[in-house]
């Protein structure tokens, strides 16, 4: 069945970087893009950006310069790296299936979420 | 950026009630509006896309309406599994943005 399986929880120190993975299965990875959405504890949803299967990206302006999204089509895996972490980056990070050509935003399948805690 | 404002932020209702949640966009987004349901500790689930198109497998007690700036999500006949937080999302333009959420609690 169609699944997006994400990497496990991470604990990072302020200023560090984190990389979260999202492995897709059950559908042709090259036919869709992936968006990343995060949710701080007790807060709402924040779109972080989108990547197509071939590597085109569209990042949220407030994260541009700190975030990098990549894909590995050989394994059907998407990655999100966030640098210069601060305490306000503590959140659950989700990947979600999105459009191939652009960030369509209709997220029909989601990963289970990856908790990232930033603490000294 | 398009700001999305949901109201109310929370509500209490009983099983069987009809519940309406509203979402207003800061500018017209035509019908580029989705609704998601999120249970505690779970990923969001897509309920409605394009303001009114029910996703496959979503019960027909959920319905969406609206266009332009004003949208509504209605749950007709609330069931125990519907107690959750609901988010609207505009897909008219990036950055994609979500409303602040509406938590539906048991009265």
PDB file of N, CA and C in Angstrom, chain B residues 4 14 24 26 31 42 45 47 51 65 68 74 88 103-104:
ATOM      1  N   UNK B   4      -4.827  33.033   6.468  1.00  0.00           N
ATOM      2  CA  UNK B   4      -6.056  32.277   6.617  1.00  0.00           C
ATOM      3  C   UNK B   4      -6.507  32.360   8.072  1.00  0.00           C
ATOM      4  N   UNK B  14     -21.995  18.214  20.921  1.00  0.00           N
ATOM      5  CA  UNK B  14     -22.427  16.870  21.320  1.00  0.00           C
ATOM      6  C   UNK B  14     -22.560  15.972  20.112  1.00  0.00           C
ATOM      7  N   UNK B  24     -11.570  32.309   6.552  1.00  0.00           N
ATOM      8  CA  UNK B  24     -11.543  33.499   5.698  1.00  0.00           C
ATOM      9  C   UNK B  24     -10.117  33.758   5.234  1.00  0.00           C
ATOM     10  N   UNK B  26      -7.249  36.251   3.367  1.00  0.00           N
ATOM     11  CA  UNK B  26      -6.954  37.686   3.357  1.00  0.00           C
ATOM     12  C   UNK B  26      -7.202  38.319   1.988  1.00  0.00           C
ATOM     13  N   UNK B  31     -11.391  28.994  -5.486  1.00  0.00           N
ATOM     14  CA  UNK B  31     -11.816  27.784  -4.767  1.00  0.00           C
ATOM     15  C   UNK B  31     -10.635  26.927  -4.351  1.00  0.00           C
ATOM     16  N   UNK B  42      -1.398  12.381  15.465  1.00  0.00           N
ATOM     17  CA  UNK B  42      -1.454  11.806  14.120  1.00  0.00           C
ATOM     18  C   UNK B  42      -1.195  12.874  13.071  1.00  0.00           C
ATOM     19  N   UNK B  45      -5.280  14.574   7.954  1.00  0.00           N
ATOM     20  CA  UNK B  45      -5.956  13.776   6.925  1.00  0.00           C
ATOM     21  C   UNK B  45      -6.738  14.728   6.033  1.00  0.00           C
ATOM     22  N   UNK B  47      -9.614  16.002   3.961  1.00  0.00           N
ATOM     23  CA  UNK B  47     -11.057  15.745   3.903  1.00  0.00           C
ATOM     24  C   UNK B  47     -11.667  16.257   2.608  1.00  0.00           C
ATOM     25  N   UNK B  51     -12.357  23.352  -2.182  1.00  0.00           N
ATOM     26  CA  UNK B  51     -13.438  23.960  -1.387  1.00  0.00           C
ATOM     27  C   UNK B  51     -14.615  23.034  -1.102  1.00  0.00           C
ATOM     28  N   UNK B  65     -18.021  24.371   1.498  1.00  0.00           N
ATOM     29  CA  UNK B  65     -18.600  25.320   0.556  1.00  0.00           C
ATOM     30  C   UNK B  65     -17.816  26.621   0.614  1.00  0.00           C
ATOM     31  N   UNK B  68     -13.846  32.503  -3.226  1.00  0.00           N
ATOM     32  CA  UNK B  68     -13.384  33.875  -2.980  1.00  0.00           C
ATOM     33  C   UNK B  68     -12.618  33.959  -1.677  1.00  0.00           C
ATOM     34  N   UNK B  74     -18.738  21.970   7.155  1.00  0.00           N
ATOM     35  CA  UNK B  74     -19.887  21.557   7.962  1.00  0.00           C
ATOM     36  C   UNK B  74     -19.812  20.068   8.223  1.00  0.00           C
ATOM     37  N   UNK B  88      -8.000  24.660   7.709  1.00  0.00           N
ATOM     38  CA  UNK B  88      -8.151  25.020   6.304  1.00  0.00           C
ATOM     39  C   UNK B  88      -6.768  25.359   5.753  1.00  0.00           C
ATOM     40  N   UNK B 103     -10.456  23.415  17.149  1.00  0.00           N
ATOM     41  CA  UNK B 103     -10.525  22.189  17.929  1.00  0.00           C
ATOM     42  C   UNK B 103     -11.974  21.914  18.286  1.00  0.00           C
ATOM     43  N   UNK B 104     -12.464  20.761  17.874  1.00  0.00           N
ATOM     44  CA  UNK B 104     -13.834  20.352  18.172  1.00  0.00           C
ATOM     45  C   UNK B 104     -13.784  19.391  19.348  1.00  0.00           C
TER      46      UNK B 104
END
